[in-house]
Amino acid sequence: MAFIYILNKVLLHLFMGGAQDKNHNEDFAITSLVTNMQMNINRMVMCNEF
């Protein structure tokens, strides 16, 4: 669980850090991608937990 949580945070920082140099539309697309990834990871974590 902790590994997935840390991986989640690292991905978020990588994507958000890279997005700052680009325009707003790409920034929004990357944010959406990360959010979807986080939701999928959270769903997997919950399914494994319970």
Short mmCIF file of C-alpha atoms in Angstrom, two decimals:
data_model
loop_
_atom_site.label_atom_id
_atom_site.label_comp_id
_atom_site.label_asym_id
_atom_site.label_seq_id
_atom_site.Cartn_x
_atom_site.Cartn_y
_atom_site.Cartn_z
CA MET A 1 0.00 0.00 0.00
CA ALA A 2 2.74 2.46 0.96
CA PHE A 3 4.63 1.74 -2.26
CA ILE A 4 1.58 2.56 -4.40
CA TYR A 5 0.95 5.73 -2.40
CA ILE A 6 4.57 6.90 -2.86
CA LEU A 7 4.52 6.02 -6.57
CA ASN A 8 1.31 8.03 -6.88
CA LYS A 9 2.96 11.11 -5.32
CA VAL A 10 6.11 10.77 -7.45
CA LEU A 11 4.06 10.54 -10.66
CA LEU A 12 2.04 13.58 -9.62
CA HIS A 13 5.20 15.66 -8.97
CA LEU A 14 6.81 14.56 -12.25
CA PHE A 15 3.75 15.39 -14.32
CA MET A 16 2.97 18.67 -12.56
CA GLY A 17 6.62 19.79 -12.64
CA GLY A 18 6.88 19.10 -16.38
CA ALA A 19 3.53 20.77 -17.07
CA GLN A 20 4.55 24.17 -15.68
CA ASP A 21 6.68 24.97 -18.74
CA LYS A 22 3.84 24.32 -21.19
CA ASN A 23 0.62 26.12 -22.02
CA HIS A 24 -2.61 25.92 -20.03
CA ASN A 25 -4.39 23.38 -22.25
CA GLU A 26 -1.58 20.84 -21.99
CA ASP A 27 -1.38 21.55 -18.27
CA PHE A 28 -5.08 20.74 -17.93
CA ALA A 29 -4.75 17.56 -20.00
CA ILE A 30 -1.84 16.32 -17.88
CA THR A 31 -3.72 17.18 -14.67
CA SER A 32 -6.71 15.17 -15.91
CA LEU A 33 -4.43 12.25 -16.81
CA VAL A 34 -2.85 12.25 -13.34
CA THR A 35 -6.26 12.52 -11.67
CA ASN A 36 -7.55 9.54 -13.67
CA MET A 37 -4.40 7.58 -12.78
CA GLN A 38 -4.85 8.39 -9.09
CA MET A 39 -8.51 7.31 -9.18
CA ASN A 40 -7.56 4.01 -10.83
CA ILE A 41 -4.77 3.41 -8.30
CA ASN A 42 -7.08 4.26 -5.40
CA ARG A 43 -9.72 1.87 -6.76
CA MET A 44 -7.12 -0.93 -7.02
CA VAL A 45 -5.94 -0.22 -3.46
CA MET A 46 -9.49 -0.34 -2.10
CA CYS A 47 -10.28 -3.57 -3.92
CA ASN A 48 -7.14 -5.20 -2.54
CA GLU A 49 -7.77 -3.92 0.97
CA PHE A 50 -11.35 -5.10 1.44
#
